[in-house]
Amino acid sequence: MRSFILASASPRRKDLLAKIIPEFKIQPSSLDEVVEPGLLPWEVVESLALQKAQDIAQKQNDACFILGSDTIVSIHGEILGKPLNDANAFEMLSKLSGKKHRVITGVALIQWPENEMQVTHEVSEVTFKELSSQEIHAYIQTGEPLDKAGAYAIQGGAGDFVASLVGSYDNIVGLPLDTVQRLL
């Protein structure tokens, strides 16, 4: 029986993966996330997910599956990663206010030691209601936006910001389980 490794320290990904994989190890990648300029948003997340999985795969001695993942928010082609600080979070949330955006998660699965790789991505569309400056500031004060792509957590306080969504909710949280199951 092969072990299963999640190449992420994200508690959200851990909780999601536990719904479909009963036992797995967590080994976060320490990789510096480097992306070639000019890539489309889906190419960025696929590249980063694969880099993370490869980083962990190269450190394994036993047969295993390694799952890497990366999530971004994209609005009008602009990629919003994790905010650098409160001001950056305010800027991101202001851009998303009243608008539709895409949440894109790249997923890479490596079967080791065969080094067989599968890489794909999932896209969900989210529309935010109009947000006041006060709502944005109050949300930032919770501290929740600082480690989230696009500066928000749909499963947290920002769930109230959502006017509509199309696609996988799990994808927006950080790991599209249907996609993972398909790869397996």
CSV table of C-alpha atoms in Angstrom, one decimal, residues 36-180:
chain,number,residue,atom,x,y,z
A,36,GLU,CA,7.9,32.4,-15.5
A,37,PRO,CA,6.5,35.8,-16.5
A,38,GLY,CA,3.8,35.9,-19.0
A,39,LEU,CA,2.0,32.7,-17.9
A,40,LEU,CA,-1.8,32.6,-17.9
A,41,PRO,CA,-3.4,32.2,-14.4
A,42,TRP,CA,-4.2,28.5,-14.9
A,43,GLU,CA,-0.6,27.9,-16.1
A,44,VAL,CA,0.7,29.6,-12.9
A,45,VAL,CA,-1.2,27.4,-10.5
A,46,GLU,CA,-0.4,24.2,-12.5
A,47,SER,CA,3.3,25.1,-12.5
A,48,LEU,CA,3.4,25.9,-8.8
A,49,ALA,CA,1.4,22.8,-7.8
A,50,LEU,CA,3.8,20.6,-9.8
A,51,GLN,CA,6.9,22.3,-8.4
A,52,LYS,CA,5.6,21.7,-4.8
A,53,ALA,CA,4.8,18.0,-5.5
A,54,GLN,CA,8.2,17.5,-7.2
A,55,ASP,CA,10.1,19.1,-4.3
A,56,ILE,CA,8.5,16.6,-1.9
A,57,ALA,CA,8.8,13.6,-4.3
A,58,GLN,CA,12.6,14.0,-4.6
A,59,LYS,CA,12.9,13.5,-0.8
A,60,GLN,CA,11.1,10.2,-0.7
A,61,ASN,CA,12.5,6.7,-0.4
A,62,ASP,CA,9.3,4.7,-0.4
A,63,ALA,CA,6.5,4.3,-2.9
A,64,CYS,CA,3.9,7.0,-2.4
A,65,PHE,CA,1.5,9.5,-4.0
A,66,ILE,CA,2.4,13.2,-3.5
A,67,LEU,CA,-0.3,15.9,-4.0
A,68,GLY,CA,0.7,19.5,-4.6
A,69,SER,CA,-1.7,22.3,-5.0
A,70,ASP,CA,-1.8,26.1,-5.5
A,71,THR,CA,-4.7,28.5,-5.5
A,72,ILE,CA,-5.0,32.0,-6.9
A,73,VAL,CA,-7.7,34.6,-7.5
A,74,SER,CA,-7.9,36.2,-10.9
A,75,ILE,CA,-9.9,39.3,-11.9
A,76,HIS,CA,-9.7,40.7,-15.4
A,77,GLY,CA,-6.5,38.6,-16.0
A,78,GLU,CA,-4.8,40.1,-12.9
A,79,ILE,CA,-3.6,37.5,-10.4
A,80,LEU,CA,-4.2,38.1,-6.7
A,81,GLY,CA,-2.1,35.9,-4.5
A,82,LYS,CA,-1.8,36.3,-0.7
A,83,PRO,CA,-1.8,39.9,0.5
A,84,LEU,CA,1.5,41.3,1.8
A,85,ASN,CA,-0.1,43.4,4.5
A,86,ASP,CA,-3.4,45.0,5.6
A,87,ALA,CA,-3.2,47.7,3.0
A,88,ASN,CA,-2.7,45.2,0.2
A,89,ALA,CA,-5.6,43.1,1.5
A,90,PHE,CA,-7.8,46.3,1.4
A,91,GLU,CA,-6.7,46.9,-2.1
A,92,MET,CA,-7.5,43.3,-3.2
A,93,LEU,CA,-10.9,43.2,-1.5
A,94,SER,CA,-11.8,46.6,-3.0
A,95,LYS,CA,-11.0,45.3,-6.5
A,96,LEU,CA,-13.3,42.3,-5.8
A,97,SER,CA,-16.2,44.4,-4.4
A,98,GLY,CA,-19.2,44.1,-6.6
A,99,LYS,CA,-17.4,42.1,-9.3
A,100,LYS,CA,-17.1,38.6,-10.6
A,101,HIS,CA,-13.7,36.9,-10.3
A,102,ARG,CA,-12.2,33.4,-10.8
A,103,VAL,CA,-10.7,31.1,-8.2
A,104,ILE,CA,-8.2,28.8,-9.9
A,105,THR,CA,-6.6,25.9,-8.1
A,106,GLY,CA,-3.8,23.8,-9.7
A,107,VAL,CA,-3.5,20.2,-8.6
A,108,ALA,CA,-0.5,17.9,-9.3
A,109,LEU,CA,-0.4,14.3,-8.3
A,110,ILE,CA,2.9,12.3,-8.6
A,111,GLN,CA,3.2,8.6,-8.2
A,112,TRP,CA,6.6,7.9,-6.8
A,113,PRO,CA,9.2,6.4,-7.5
A,114,GLU,CA,7.7,5.9,-11.0
A,115,ASN,CA,7.6,9.7,-11.3
A,116,GLU,CA,4.3,9.5,-13.1
A,117,MET,CA,2.7,13.0,-13.0
A,118,GLN,CA,-0.8,14.3,-13.6
A,119,VAL,CA,-1.4,18.0,-13.5
A,120,THR,CA,-4.7,19.9,-14.0
A,121,HIS,CA,-6.7,22.8,-12.6
A,122,GLU,CA,-10.2,23.7,-11.5
A,123,VAL,CA,-11.9,27.1,-12.0
A,124,SER,CA,-14.8,28.5,-10.0
A,125,GLU,CA,-16.4,31.9,-10.4
A,126,VAL,CA,-17.4,34.0,-7.5
A,127,THR,CA,-19.3,37.3,-7.5
A,128,PHE,CA,-19.0,39.6,-4.5
A,129,LYS,CA,-21.7,42.0,-3.4
A,130,GLU,CA,-20.7,45.7,-3.1
A,131,LEU,CA,-18.5,46.1,0.0
A,132,SER,CA,-18.2,49.2,2.0
A,133,SER,CA,-14.8,50.4,3.3
A,134,GLN,CA,-16.1,49.7,6.8
A,135,GLU,CA,-16.9,46.1,5.9
A,136,ILE,CA,-13.5,45.6,4.4
A,137,HIS,CA,-11.7,47.1,7.3
A,138,ALA,CA,-13.7,45.1,9.8
A,139,TYR,CA,-12.9,41.9,7.9
A,140,ILE,CA,-9.2,42.7,7.7
A,141,GLN,CA,-9.1,43.3,11.5
A,142,THR,CA,-10.0,39.6,12.0
A,143,GLY,CA,-6.6,38.7,10.5
A,144,GLU,CA,-8.3,36.1,8.3
A,145,PRO,CA,-7.3,37.6,4.9
A,146,LEU,CA,-3.5,37.6,5.4
A,147,ASP,CA,-2.8,34.1,4.4
A,148,LYS,CA,-5.5,33.6,1.7
A,149,ALA,CA,-5.4,34.1,-2.0
A,150,GLY,CA,-7.4,37.1,-3.0
A,151,ALA,CA,-7.4,38.1,0.7
A,152,TYR,CA,-10.5,36.2,1.7
A,153,ALA,CA,-11.8,32.9,3.0
A,154,ILE,CA,-15.2,31.9,1.6
A,155,GLN,CA,-15.6,29.4,4.5
A,156,GLY,CA,-14.9,32.2,7.0
A,157,GLY,CA,-16.1,35.7,7.4
A,158,ALA,CA,-16.0,36.5,3.7
A,159,GLY,CA,-18.8,34.0,3.1
A,160,ASP,CA,-21.1,37.0,3.7
A,161,PHE,CA,-19.5,38.8,0.8
A,162,VAL,CA,-20.6,36.3,-1.8
A,163,ALA,CA,-23.5,37.2,-4.0
A,164,SER,CA,-23.1,34.1,-6.2
A,165,LEU,CA,-20.8,31.3,-7.1
A,166,VAL,CA,-20.5,28.9,-10.0
A,167,GLY,CA,-18.4,25.7,-9.7
A,168,SER,CA,-16.7,23.8,-6.9
A,169,TYR,CA,-17.0,25.3,-3.4
A,170,ASP,CA,-14.1,23.1,-2.3
A,171,ASN,CA,-12.0,24.6,-5.1
A,172,ILE,CA,-12.6,28.1,-3.6
A,173,VAL,CA,-11.6,26.8,-0.2
A,174,GLY,CA,-8.3,25.5,-1.7
A,175,LEU,CA,-8.6,21.9,-2.9
A,176,PRO,CA,-11.1,20.7,-5.5
A,177,LEU,CA,-11.9,17.2,-4.2
A,178,ASP,CA,-13.7,16.0,-7.4
A,179,THR,CA,-10.6,16.9,-9.3
A,180,VAL,CA,-8.3,15.0,-6.8
